[in-house]
Coordinates of C-alpha atoms and ligand atoms in Angstrom, one line a residue:
X1 CA -15.1 9.1 12.8
X2 CA -11.4 8.3 13.1
X3 CA -9.0 10.2 10.8
X4 CA -8.1 8.4 7.6
X5 CA -4.4 8.2 7.0
X6 CA -2.9 8.6 3.5
X7 CA 0.1 6.6 2.5
X8 CA 1.6 7.9 -0.7
X9 CA 3.2 5.2 -2.9
X10 CA 6.2 6.6 -4.7
X11 CA 7.1 3.6 -6.8
X12 CA 6.2 5.3 -10.1
X13 CA 8.5 8.2 -9.5
X14 CA 11.2 5.5 -9.6
X15 CA 9.6 4.0 -12.8
X16 CA 10.1 7.4 -14.6
X17 CA 13.7 7.7 -13.3
X18 CA 14.5 4.1 -14.4
X19 CA 13.2 4.8 -17.9
X20 CA 16.4 6.7 -18.5
X21 CA 18.7 5.4 -15.8
X22 CA 20.4 8.1 -13.7
X23 CA 19.1 9.9 -10.6
X24 CA 16.1 11.9 -11.8
X25 CA 13.3 12.1 -10.7
X26 CA 14.4 11.0 -7.2
X27 CA 11.7 9.1 -5.3
X28 CA 13.2 10.2 -1.9
X29 CA 12.7 13.8 -2.9
X30 CA 9.1 12.9 -3.8
X31 CA 8.7 11.3 -0.4
X32 CA 9.9 14.3 1.4
X33 CA 7.5 16.5 -0.6
X34 CA 4.7 14.1 0.0
X35 CA 5.2 14.4 3.7
X36 CA 5.1 18.2 3.4
X37 CA 1.9 17.9 1.4
X38 CA 0.1 15.9 4.1
X39 CA 1.0 12.3 3.5
X40 CA 0.9 10.4 6.8
X41 CA 3.2 7.7 5.5
X42 CA 5.3 6.6 2.5
X43 CA 4.8 3.3 0.7
X44 CA 7.4 1.7 -1.5
X45 CA 7.4 -1.7 -3.1
X46 CA 10.9 -3.3 -3.5
X47 CA 10.0 -5.8 -6.2
X48 CA 12.1 -8.9 -6.7
X49 CA 13.1 -7.7 -10.2
X50 CA 13.8 -4.1 -8.8
X51 CA 11.9 -2.6 -11.7
X52 CA 11.2 0.6 -9.9
X53 CA 12.3 1.1 -6.3
X54 CA 15.9 0.0 -5.6
X55 CA 17.7 -1.3 -2.5
X56 CA 19.5 2.1 -2.4
X57 CA 16.1 3.9 -2.4
X58 CA 15.0 1.9 0.6
X59 CA 18.3 2.8 2.4
X60 CA 17.9 6.4 1.6
X61 CA 14.2 6.5 2.6
X62 CA 14.9 5.0 6.0
X63 CA 17.5 7.7 6.6
X64 CA 15.5 10.6 5.2
X65 CA 11.9 10.1 6.3
X66 CA 10.3 11.6 9.4
X67 CA 7.0 9.8 8.7
X68 CA 6.5 6.0 8.7
X69 CA 7.7 3.9 5.9
X70 CA 5.5 1.0 4.7
X71 CA 7.6 -1.5 2.7
X72 CA 5.6 -3.6 0.3
X73 CA 7.3 -6.9 -0.3
X74 CA 6.9 -10.4 -1.6
X75 CA 6.9 -13.2 1.1
X76 CA 10.5 -14.3 0.4
X77 CA 13.5 -14.9 2.6
X78 CA 15.5 -12.3 0.7
X79 CA 12.8 -9.6 1.3
X80 CA 12.3 -10.6 4.9
X81 CA 16.1 -10.2 5.5
X82 CA 16.0 -6.7 3.8
X83 CA 13.0 -5.7 6.0
X84 CA 14.7 -6.9 9.2
X85 CA 17.8 -4.8 8.3
X86 CA 15.8 -1.7 7.1
X87 CA 13.3 -1.8 10.0
X88 CA 10.5 0.0 8.3
X89 CA 7.5 0.9 10.5
X90 CA 5.3 -1.5 8.5
X91 CA 5.6 -4.3 5.9
X92 CA 2.8 -5.1 3.5
X93 CA 3.0 -8.7 2.1
X94 CA 1.9 -8.7 -1.5
X95 CA 1.8 -11.5 -4.1
X96 CA 4.4 -11.0 -6.9
X97 CA 4.5 -12.4 -10.4
X98 CA 7.4 -11.2 -12.6
X99 CA 5.2 -11.0 -15.7
X100 CA 2.5 -8.8 -14.1
X101 CA 2.4 -5.1 -14.7
X102 CA 1.1 -4.3 -11.2
X103 CA 0.0 -6.3 -8.1
X104 CA -3.0 -7.8 -9.8
X105 CA -4.7 -9.6 -6.9
X106 CA -4.5 -10.1 -3.2
X107 CA -2.2 -12.7 -1.5
X108 CA -3.8 -16.1 -0.8
X109 CA -3.4 -15.9 3.0
X110 CA -5.8 -18.8 3.4
X111 CA -4.2 -21.2 0.9
X112 CA -0.5 -20.4 1.7
X113 CA -0.6 -20.4 5.5
X114 CA 2.4 -22.7 5.9
X115 CA 4.6 -20.7 3.5
X116 CA 3.6 -17.3 4.9
X117 CA 3.7 -18.1 8.6
X118 CA 7.5 -18.1 9.1
X119 CA 7.9 -14.8 7.2
X120 CA 5.0 -13.0 9.0
X121 CA 6.3 -14.4 12.3
X122 CA 9.9 -13.1 11.7
X123 CA 8.6 -9.7 10.8
X124 CA 6.3 -9.4 13.7
X125 CA 9.1 -10.5 16.0
X126 CA 11.3 -7.7 14.5
X127 CA 8.6 -5.3 15.6
X128 CA 7.5 -4.5 12.1
X129 CA 3.8 -4.0 11.7
X130 CA 2.7 -6.6 9.1
X131 CA -0.2 -6.1 6.8
X132 CA -1.5 -8.7 4.4
X133 CA -2.7 -7.3 1.0
X134 CA -5.8 -9.4 0.4
X135 CA -9.0 -9.5 -1.5
X136 CA -12.1 -8.3 0.3
X137 CA -13.1 -11.8 1.5
X138 CA -13.9 -13.0 5.0
X139 CA -11.9 -16.2 4.5
X140 CA -8.8 -14.2 3.7
X141 CA -9.4 -11.9 6.7
X142 CA -9.7 -14.9 9.0
X143 CA -6.5 -16.4 7.5
X144 CA -4.6 -13.1 8.0
X145 CA -5.7 -13.0 11.6
X146 CA -4.6 -16.7 12.0
X147 CA -1.1 -15.7 10.6
X148 CA -0.8 -13.2 13.4
X149 CA -0.8 -10.1 11.1
X150 CA -2.3 -7.1 13.0
X151 CA -3.3 -5.3 9.7
X152 CA -4.9 -6.1 6.4
X153 CA -4.9 -4.0 3.3
X154 CA -8.0 -4.7 1.1
X155 CA -7.2 -4.7 -2.6
X156 CA -9.5 -2.1 -4.2
X157 CA -8.5 -3.0 -7.8
X158 CA -11.8 -4.8 -8.7
X159 CA -13.7 -1.8 -7.2
X160 CA -11.7 0.7 -9.2
X161 CA -12.7 -1.1 -12.4
X162 CA -16.3 -1.2 -11.3
X163 CA -17.0 1.5 -8.7
X164 CA -20.2 1.7 -6.8
X165 CA -21.3 -1.8 -7.7
X166 CA -21.2 -5.0 -5.7
X167 CA -17.4 -4.5 -5.2
X168 CA -18.1 -1.5 -2.9
X169 CA -20.4 -3.7 -0.8
X170 CA -17.7 -6.3 -0.6
X171 CA -15.2 -3.7 0.6
X172 CA -17.7 -2.5 3.2
X173 CA -18.5 -6.0 4.4
X174 CA -14.8 -6.9 4.6
X175 CA -13.8 -3.7 6.4
X176 CA -16.6 -4.2 9.1
X177 CA -15.8 -7.9 9.5
X178 CA -12.0 -7.2 9.7
X179 CA -12.6 -4.6 12.4
X180 CA -14.9 -6.9 14.3
X181 CA -12.2 -9.6 14.5
X182 CA -9.6 -7.1 15.7
X183 CA -7.7 -6.3 12.6
X184 CA -6.7 -2.8 11.5
X185 CA -8.0 -2.3 8.0
X186 CA -6.3 -0.5 5.2
X187 CA -7.2 -0.3 1.5
X188 CA -5.6 0.6 -1.8
X189 CA -4.9 0.0 -5.5
X190 CA -6.3 1.9 -8.4
X191 CA -7.8 4.8 -6.3
X192 CA -8.3 8.2 -8.1
X193 CA -9.9 11.5 -7.4
X194 CA -13.1 10.1 -9.0
X195 CA -13.4 6.8 -7.1
X196 CA -11.7 7.5 -3.7
X197 CA -14.7 9.0 -1.7
X198 CA -16.9 5.9 -1.3
X199 CA -13.9 3.9 0.0
X200 CA -12.7 6.8 2.2
X201 CA -16.2 6.9 3.7
X202 CA -16.0 3.3 5.0
X203 CA -15.6 4.1 8.7
X204 CA -13.5 1.0 9.7
X205 CA -10.8 1.8 7.1
X206 CA -7.9 3.5 8.8
X207 CA -5.5 4.1 5.9
X208 CA -5.4 4.3 2.1
X209 CA -2.3 3.7 0.1
X210 CA -2.3 5.5 -3.3
X211 CA 0.4 5.9 -5.8
X212 CA 0.0 5.6 -9.6
X213 CA -2.8 8.1 -10.0
X214 CA -1.1 10.7 -7.7
X215 CA 2.2 10.5 -9.7
X216 CA 0.4 10.6 -13.0
X217 CA -1.6 13.6 -11.9
X218 CA 1.6 15.3 -10.7
X219 CA 2.5 15.7 -14.4
X220 CA -0.4 18.1 -14.8
X221 CA -0.8 19.8 -11.4
X222 CA 2.4 19.0 -9.5
X223 CA 2.9 16.3 -6.8
X224 CA 2.1 18.6 -3.9
X225 CA -1.2 19.7 -5.4
X226 CA -2.2 16.2 -6.3
X227 CA -1.6 14.9 -2.8
X228 CA -3.4 17.9 -1.2
X229 CA -6.4 17.3 -3.4
X230 CA -6.5 13.6 -2.6
X231 CA -6.2 14.4 1.1
X232 CA -9.1 16.9 0.9
X233 CA -11.3 14.4 -0.9
X234 CA -10.6 11.8 1.8
X235 CA -11.4 14.3 4.5
X236 CA -14.6 15.4 2.8
X237 CA -15.7 11.8 2.6
X238 CA -15.1 11.3 6.3
X239 CA -17.2 14.2 7.5
Ligands
PXP301 N1 -1.3 -1.0 -1.9 C1 -0.6 -2.0 -2.4 C2 -0.4 -3.2 -1.5 C3 0.0 -2.0 -3.7 O1 0.7 -3.1 -4.1 C4 -0.2 -0.9 -4.5 C5 0.4 -0.8 -5.9 O2 1.8 -0.9 -5.8 C6 -0.9 0.2 -4.0 C7 -1.5 0.1 -2.7 C8 -1.1 1.5 -4.7 O3 -1.8 1.3 -5.9 P1 -1.9 2.4 -7.0 O4 -0.5 2.7 -7.4 O5 -2.7 1.8 -8.1 O6 -2.5 3.6 -6.3

């Protein structure tokens, strides 16, 4: 089976920093440590309201990282311009509502084709690998493909609330279908030590992006140990 990559999302290191203002804890330091602990990439969401990651964090990440940066972004002209300047390895297009606490659902690639097409096109043209953060639904997979995005990330939030039920079957079906139509399939949101293995075992999934749980667990066992344990669980699920 192909190796499963781990993208570590460092947003919530910035959340803790911003609770007090100032510089600590520094998400760039967390990203460097994550790479040492076995992360294959770093994911950071520059939200429109800058509630956690800042523009300066993105600048510093692009300079400091030796592993790929995956920039999560809303499909806006402002974010597309930032992405074209920062040139991350990848950009994951997410829906964004100011009042939400986290990215609550996938983007409606099917219903918003005309709004999304110019943004996706501009990013692809800038050689940024675009992924669409979508629900595990064949219609959304077809729509992502029609937009010209090479990658999709399946939203695992519903599964995380109800592991092992029908939601796992939906993820399995979507991953197999996405792979069949030529998309690279990633997954993420709400994954923990307890629920990661069934998702990591889905053979068509190439990358998981995990953040909140890893940063929370770092309070108890340290960031490096929490990433190493997640990496080990993913590898166990894959063999
Ligand atoms: N993938 C995407 C596209 C996300 O928006 C998020 C949350 O920012 C994650 C993965 C990581 O989710 P979590 O922080 O719950 O692990």
